[in-house]
């Protein structure tokens, strides 16, 4: 079964900046911060891709 993802497009202005927080991959609760860092890509940080599970 496919999951639904809602996408909202916003434009930054000189007064407003948007922050993207990548979604944590499933089953990574046991990983340390150091182990999670390599999983986060540029695309995940700008909100155009999900963080892949290890």
Coordinates of C-alpha atoms in Angstrom, one line a residue:
X1 CA 0.0 0.0 0.0
X2 CA 1.4 3.4 -1.0
X3 CA 1.6 6.2 1.6
X4 CA 0.4 9.7 0.8
X5 CA 2.7 12.6 1.0
X6 CA 1.5 16.2 1.1
X7 CA 3.7 18.7 -0.7
X8 CA 3.4 22.4 -0.1
X9 CA 5.4 24.8 -2.2
X10 CA 6.5 28.0 -0.6
X11 CA 8.8 30.8 -1.8
X12 CA 11.2 32.5 0.5
X13 CA 11.3 36.3 0.6
X14 CA 13.5 38.8 2.2
X15 CA 11.4 38.6 5.3
X16 CA 10.5 34.8 5.4
X17 CA 12.8 31.8 5.2
X18 CA 11.7 28.2 5.3
X19 CA 13.5 25.4 7.1
X20 CA 13.3 21.8 5.9
X21 CA 13.6 19.0 8.5
X22 CA 14.3 15.7 6.8
X23 CA 12.1 12.8 7.9
X24 CA 13.9 10.2 9.9
X25 CA 14.1 6.9 8.0
X26 CA 12.1 3.9 9.4
X27 CA 14.0 1.7 11.8
X28 CA 16.9 4.1 12.6
X29 CA 15.9 4.9 16.2
X30 CA 19.0 2.9 17.3
X31 CA 21.5 4.9 15.2
X32 CA 23.6 7.6 16.7
X33 CA 23.8 11.1 15.3
X34 CA 27.2 10.3 13.7
X35 CA 25.6 7.2 12.0
X36 CA 22.7 9.3 10.7
X37 CA 24.7 12.2 9.2
X38 CA 26.0 10.3 6.1
X39 CA 22.4 9.4 5.2
X40 CA 21.3 13.0 4.8
X41 CA 21.8 14.2 1.3
X42 CA 21.6 17.7 -0.2
X43 CA 18.3 16.8 -1.9
X44 CA 16.9 15.7 1.5
X45 CA 17.9 19.0 3.0
X46 CA 16.2 21.1 0.4
X47 CA 13.1 18.9 0.6
X48 CA 13.1 17.2 -2.8
X49 CA 14.0 13.7 -1.6
X50 CA 13.5 11.5 1.4
X51 CA 16.4 10.2 3.5
X52 CA 17.1 6.6 2.5
X53 CA 17.4 4.0 5.2
X54 CA 20.8 2.4 5.6

